Structure formats: C-alpha cells, structure tokens
Coordinates of C-alpha atoms in Angstrom, one line a residue:
M1 CA 109.8 96.1 185.0
K2 CA 110.5 99.7 184.3
R3 CA 113.6 98.8 182.4
I4 CA 111.6 96.4 180.3
T5 CA 108.9 98.9 179.6
A6 CA 111.5 101.6 178.7
G7 CA 113.1 99.2 176.3
M8 CA 109.9 98.3 174.7
L9 CA 109.0 102.0 174.4
A10 CA 112.3 102.8 172.7
A11 CA 111.8 100.0 170.2
F12 CA 108.2 101.2 169.5
L13 CA 109.4 104.7 168.9
L14 CA 112.1 103.5 166.6
L15 CA 109.6 101.5 164.5
S16 CA 107.3 104.4 164.5
L17 CA 109.9 106.8 163.2
T18 CA 111.0 104.3 160.6
G19 CA 107.5 103.9 159.4
C20 CA 107.0 107.7 159.2
V21 CA 110.1 108.2 157.2
G22 CA 109.0 105.4 154.8
S23 CA 105.5 106.8 154.4
H24 CA 106.8 110.3 153.5
T25 CA 109.4 109.2 151.0
I26 CA 109.0 111.2 147.8
E27 CA 109.5 109.3 144.7
K28 CA 112.0 110.9 142.4
E29 CA 110.4 112.0 139.1
E30 CA 111.9 110.6 135.9
A31 CA 113.9 113.3 134.1
P32 CA 112.5 114.2 130.6
Y33 CA 116.0 113.8 129.1
P34 CA 118.1 112.0 127.9
V35 CA 115.7 110.2 125.6
A36 CA 116.5 107.7 122.9
I37 CA 114.8 108.0 119.5
G38 CA 115.9 106.2 116.3
N39 CA 119.6 106.1 116.2
V40 CA 120.4 108.8 118.8
T41 CA 120.0 109.8 122.4
V42 CA 118.8 113.4 122.7
Q43 CA 120.4 115.0 125.8
G44 CA 118.2 118.1 126.2
R45 CA 115.3 120.0 124.8
P46 CA 116.3 121.3 121.3
E47 CA 115.5 124.9 120.7
R48 CA 116.5 124.9 117.0
V49 CA 115.7 121.9 114.7
A50 CA 116.2 121.2 111.0
T51 CA 114.8 118.5 108.8
L52 CA 115.7 116.9 105.5
S53 CA 112.3 115.1 105.2
A54 CA 109.0 116.5 104.1
Q55 CA 107.2 114.0 106.3
L56 CA 109.2 115.2 109.3
T57 CA 108.6 118.8 108.4
N58 CA 104.9 118.1 108.3
I59 CA 104.8 116.4 111.6
L60 CA 106.8 119.1 113.4
E61 CA 104.5 121.7 112.1
D62 CA 101.4 119.6 112.9
L63 CA 102.6 119.3 116.5
G64 CA 103.1 123.0 116.8
Y65 CA 106.9 123.1 116.6
G66 CA 107.2 125.2 113.5
D67 CA 108.6 128.1 115.4
R68 CA 111.7 126.0 116.3
L69 CA 112.2 124.7 112.7
V70 CA 115.0 126.8 111.3
A71 CA 116.0 124.8 108.2
V72 CA 114.4 122.3 105.8
A73 CA 115.3 120.5 102.6
A74 CA 116.0 122.9 99.7
D75 CA 113.0 121.7 97.7
E76 CA 110.7 122.7 100.5
I77 CA 111.7 126.4 100.5
T78 CA 109.1 128.7 98.9
E79 CA 109.3 132.4 98.0
E80 CA 107.3 133.2 101.0
D81 CA 109.5 131.1 103.3
T82 CA 112.1 133.7 104.2
G83 CA 112.7 132.5 107.8
R84 CA 114.1 129.1 107.0
R85 CA 117.3 128.0 105.2
G86 CA 117.5 125.3 102.5
I87 CA 120.0 122.6 103.5
G88 CA 120.2 120.3 100.5
T89 CA 118.4 117.0 100.4
A90 CA 118.4 113.7 102.4
M91 CA 120.5 112.1 99.7
A92 CA 122.8 115.1 99.3
P93 CA 122.8 117.1 102.5
D94 CA 124.5 120.5 102.4
L95 CA 126.8 120.3 105.5
E96 CA 127.9 123.9 105.3
A97 CA 124.4 125.2 105.1
I98 CA 123.4 122.9 108.0
K99 CA 126.2 124.2 110.2
E100 CA 125.3 127.8 109.3
A101 CA 121.7 127.1 110.3
A102 CA 123.1 125.7 113.6
P103 CA 120.3 123.4 114.7
D104 CA 120.6 121.5 117.9
L105 CA 118.9 118.5 116.2
L106 CA 118.6 117.5 112.6
F107 CA 115.9 115.1 111.5
T108 CA 116.4 113.1 108.3
G109 CA 114.8 110.1 106.7
M110 CA 118.0 108.6 105.3
P111 CA 121.3 107.5 107.0
M112 CA 124.3 109.7 106.7
A113 CA 127.9 108.7 106.2
K114 CA 130.0 108.5 109.3
S115 CA 132.2 111.3 108.1
Q116 CA 129.2 113.5 107.7
L117 CA 127.9 112.6 111.2
D118 CA 131.3 113.3 112.7
E119 CA 131.5 116.7 111.0
L120 CA 128.1 117.7 112.3
S121 CA 128.8 116.3 115.7
E122 CA 131.9 118.5 116.0
A123 CA 129.6 121.4 115.3
G124 CA 127.3 120.4 118.1
I125 CA 124.5 119.0 115.8
Q126 CA 122.9 115.7 116.5
V127 CA 121.3 113.8 113.6
A128 CA 118.2 111.7 114.2
V129 CA 117.4 109.2 111.4
L130 CA 113.7 108.4 111.2
P131 CA 112.9 106.5 108.0
A132 CA 109.8 107.2 105.8
I133 CA 106.5 106.0 107.3
D134 CA 105.4 102.7 105.8
S135 CA 102.5 101.7 108.2
L136 CA 100.1 103.1 110.7
D137 CA 102.2 101.7 113.5
A138 CA 105.1 103.6 112.1
L139 CA 103.0 106.7 112.0
Y140 CA 102.0 106.3 115.7
Q141 CA 105.7 105.7 116.7
R142 CA 106.8 108.8 114.7
Y143 CA 104.4 111.0 116.7
Y144 CA 105.8 109.5 120.0
D145 CA 109.4 109.9 118.9
V146 CA 109.1 113.5 117.7
I147 CA 107.3 114.6 120.8
A148 CA 109.9 112.8 123.0
A149 CA 112.7 114.5 121.1
M150 CA 111.2 117.9 121.3
E151 CA 109.7 117.9 124.8
G152 CA 111.0 114.8 126.6
K153 CA 109.8 111.4 127.5
A154 CA 107.2 112.5 130.1
E155 CA 105.4 114.6 127.5
A156 CA 105.5 111.8 125.0
D157 CA 104.1 109.4 127.6
T158 CA 101.2 111.7 128.4
V159 CA 100.2 114.1 125.6
G160 CA 101.8 112.0 122.9
T161 CA 100.2 108.7 124.0
A162 CA 96.8 110.5 124.3
R163 CA 97.1 111.8 120.8
I164 CA 98.1 108.3 119.4
D165 CA 95.1 106.7 121.2
A166 CA 92.9 109.3 119.6
M167 CA 94.3 108.5 116.1
K168 CA 93.8 104.7 116.8
A169 CA 90.2 105.4 117.8
D170 CA 89.6 107.3 114.6
V171 CA 90.8 104.4 112.6
E172 CA 88.7 101.9 114.5
Q173 CA 85.6 104.1 114.1
I174 CA 86.1 104.5 110.3
T175 CA 86.9 100.8 109.7
G176 CA 84.1 99.7 112.1
K177 CA 81.6 101.2 109.6
I178 CA 82.9 99.4 106.5
P179 CA 80.7 96.6 105.3
Q180 CA 82.0 93.1 105.8
E181 CA 82.2 92.7 102.0
K182 CA 84.5 95.5 101.0
K183 CA 84.4 97.2 97.6
S184 CA 87.4 96.5 95.4
F185 CA 89.6 99.3 94.0
L186 CA 92.6 100.4 92.0
F187 CA 94.5 103.5 92.9
V188 CA 96.0 105.1 89.8
C189 CA 98.9 107.4 90.8
T190 CA 100.1 108.5 87.3
I191 CA 98.6 108.0 83.8
D192 CA 101.6 105.8 82.8
P193 CA 100.0 104.0 84.6
H194 CA 101.6 103.7 88.0
I195 CA 99.3 101.8 90.4
A196 CA 99.5 101.7 94.2
T197 CA 100.6 98.1 94.8
P198 CA 100.1 96.4 98.2
D199 CA 103.7 97.2 99.3
T200 CA 103.0 101.0 99.2
F201 CA 101.8 102.9 102.2
E202 CA 98.9 104.5 100.5
A203 CA 97.6 101.2 99.2
A204 CA 98.0 99.6 102.6
L205 CA 96.0 102.4 104.2
L206 CA 93.3 102.2 101.6
S207 CA 93.1 98.5 102.1
L208 CA 91.5 99.1 105.5
I209 CA 88.4 100.3 103.6
G210 CA 88.6 98.3 100.4
T211 CA 90.2 95.4 98.6
N212 CA 93.1 96.3 96.4
M213 CA 93.0 94.6 93.0
A214 CA 96.6 95.5 92.1
E215 CA 99.3 92.9 91.9
G216 CA 103.0 93.6 91.7
E217 CA 105.5 95.7 93.5
G218 CA 106.6 99.3 93.6
Y219 CA 103.6 100.8 91.6
T220 CA 104.3 98.3 88.7
V221 CA 101.5 95.9 87.9
P222 CA 101.9 93.3 85.1
N223 CA 99.9 94.2 82.1
E224 CA 97.9 91.0 82.0
A225 CA 96.9 91.4 85.7
L226 CA 96.0 95.1 85.0
L227 CA 93.9 94.2 82.0
A228 CA 92.1 91.6 84.0
A229 CA 91.4 93.8 87.0
Q230 CA 87.8 95.1 87.2
P231 CA 87.5 96.9 90.5
D232 CA 84.3 98.4 91.8
V233 CA 85.9 101.8 92.0
L234 CA 88.9 103.6 90.4
L235 CA 90.7 106.0 92.6
Y236 CA 93.1 108.5 91.1
A237 CA 95.6 111.1 92.3
A238 CA 95.8 114.7 91.4
P239 CA 96.7 116.3 89.0
L240 CA 94.9 113.5 87.2
Q241 CA 91.3 114.1 86.5
A242 CA 88.4 111.7 85.9
E243 CA 88.5 112.5 82.2
N244 CA 92.1 111.2 82.1
I245 CA 90.9 107.9 83.6
R246 CA 88.0 107.6 81.2
Q247 CA 90.3 108.1 78.2
S248 CA 92.7 105.5 79.4
A249 CA 90.2 103.0 80.7
D250 CA 91.4 100.3 78.3
F251 CA 94.0 99.3 80.8
A252 CA 91.5 98.3 83.5
G253 CA 88.4 99.3 85.3
K254 CA 85.8 99.6 82.5
N255 CA 83.0 98.7 84.9
A256 CA 84.0 101.4 87.3
V257 CA 84.1 103.9 84.4
M258 CA 80.7 102.8 83.2
E259 CA 79.3 103.2 86.7
D260 CA 81.1 106.6 87.0
A261 CA 82.8 105.3 90.2
L262 CA 85.9 107.5 89.8
Y263 CA 87.1 109.3 92.9
E264 CA 90.0 111.7 93.4
V265 CA 92.4 110.9 96.3
D266 CA 94.8 113.4 97.8
R267 CA 98.0 111.3 97.5
D268 CA 100.1 114.0 99.1
A269 CA 97.9 113.8 102.2
L270 CA 98.1 110.0 102.2
N271 CA 101.9 110.3 102.3
S272 CA 102.1 113.4 104.5
G273 CA 103.3 111.4 107.5
T274 CA 100.7 113.1 109.8
E275 CA 97.2 112.4 111.0
A276 CA 96.0 114.0 107.7
V277 CA 96.1 110.5 106.4
L278 CA 93.1 109.7 108.6
D279 CA 91.2 112.7 107.2
Q280 CA 91.8 111.4 103.7
L281 CA 90.9 107.8 104.7
R282 CA 87.6 109.1 106.1
K283 CA 87.0 111.1 102.9
V284 CA 87.6 108.2 100.6
A285 CA 85.5 105.9 102.7
G286 CA 82.6 108.4 102.3
L287 CA 83.1 108.4 98.5
M288 CA 83.3 104.6 98.2
Y289 CA 80.3 104.0 100.5
P290 CA 78.0 107.0 100.0
E291 CA 75.2 105.3 101.8
I292 CA 77.2 105.4 105.1
D293 CA 77.7 108.5 107.2
F294 CA 81.4 108.8 108.4
S295 CA 81.0 112.3 109.8
D296 CA 80.9 111.1 113.4
T297 CA 84.2 109.2 113.2
E298 CA 86.6 112.0 114.1
S299 CA 87.7 111.8 117.7
L300 CA 90.6 114.2 117.7
P301 CA 90.0 117.8 119.0
S302 CA 89.8 120.5 116.3
D303 CA 93.3 121.7 117.3
P304 CA 95.1 118.9 119.0
S305 CA 98.5 120.7 118.8
S306 CA 97.2 123.2 121.3
E307 CA 97.7 120.7 124.1
L308 CA 101.4 120.7 123.2
S309 CA 101.6 124.4 122.8
E310 CA 100.1 125.0 126.2
A311 CA 102.4 122.3 127.8
A312 CA 105.6 123.7 126.2
P313 CA 107.6 126.0 128.5

C-alpha cells in the first residue's frame, strides 16, 4: 500500500510541476521589426529618412517625424529650409544627392528602375514605393504603413490603429449630419476650366457630402455636359476667386452664381495626404449646409502626433 501511495504521490507531484510550468510560461512579444510595407521589408528603425513625394513629406511631418527627415524632393526645398537636401524628383531622382544625404529609408510615390534600386541598395538605402493616395482607405493604410516603417509593427497596431479609428469616426460624424438629399456641386480646379471628375481623389472625397455633377475623366468634362450642369453650389480652388467664376459662368453653374453659392476649397489640403483632408471636408460641409453645425464632428486630439512623440524612444 505504501508503494502504491508513493507512486501516486510522485505522479501527482509531476502533474503539479507540469501545471506550474505551463501557467508561468511567458509569451514571447512580437518583435517590432522586420515589417513589410509596400514593396520592401524594413529591417530596423530608420533614424534618417528621405522622401520624393510631397504627400509622404506631409504625413511624416504630421506624425512628428520631421526631425528624422533629412532630404526631400528638390521642389519642396525653400530658402528657409537649410537642414534638408534636395534630391531630385520622383520621376528623375538624383541618386548622387540621395547617397550623399545617406538616409536609411527613402519614400517615393513612383517605382524606380532596378538599376537605381540596386545602386541605392549598395549604398545601404532601402526604397519604399507608396503610390499617391486615391481614396480614404488608402489614406488610412498610408498612416499605418508609415508608422510601421518608422516605429515598428507594434506601434502601428496600437497608436496607428487608434489614430485611424479617430479619423474614421471624424468621417462618420461629418457624413452623418449630411441631409439624405445632398446638394449638387462642381469643383472648378482651374479657369480653363479643369473640373474635378469622379475619378479624382478630391471629387471622391467631396462626394461624401454632395453629388458631383461632373462627367468625364482626369479633370476633363465634355463641353455639352458642362453646359448642361447646373449644380446647387460651385466650389473653386485657390488662387481662383469668386469673381473669376462669375466672369466665366457661361460654362456652367449660372444658378449657383445667381444664388451666390460660390465657395473656396483648399485643393492642396484635399491632396495633402494627411488628415488635413478631413478638416477641409468639414469646412466645405459647413459652407454647403450653413444651417447645420459641424463644429462637434472633430474627434482627434488637438495634437495627435504627441502620442507618437512620447512613445518614440
């Protein structure tokens, strides 16, 4: 009997020890890198970055990464911008200037030739190709990808996802106040006239709050369709002014001119590639529907980039 009891005791102790070990197993945390974005896999946190896209420059600065941005497209360099190097354009990158700037990671909106990629790779420079934003979903994904590249996947999954959710909430709150019967619009980008057609990002965004009367592709609307369009409001982009629209109203929108329903839209903000597009959407919604208060539709904190700045080592 004692032998049986001892055997049972030994088995019990073995099971107890096994259970203790299992209950105290520490799950291994997922490493922040490597992380795949676009066409590349970023191996580690980049301390020096460059960009050949104004949209990517904007989002890097919006996220608080401006101090790591050492080079930008040549046409983005200003007289006051002495700390950054100009490195050509997305269509004609200056490889020597890029190598002299020595970024760990180069963001661009256009693919590079294999020979260019190989030359930069030999210099220790990765190239991430992130095309121009063409939808809100692309905007959300861009925020995630840039945060993942700059801080790692864990940061993108937490801070990045929270920021994206806040932007989505903004859009839902703005569109939730729009009447079921939306006002119609045309968005005049240049006096030529170039009109924002449905295949453009700014028109797609504005279509969340109104009905676009434009037909055609790539800012070109057939003359007969343009003459027939009589939208409720005419939106126009700076540096155009309301007077320019009034003087050119023969092409469309006479009713809007008569009603003085002419509103300026910040086209640069709409194409900025940052959450500034939502600020502009809110502003235009307020102009198109003056009877509705949109002031309570902003869910983002006043300085959302501070979360990233505090989280960054």
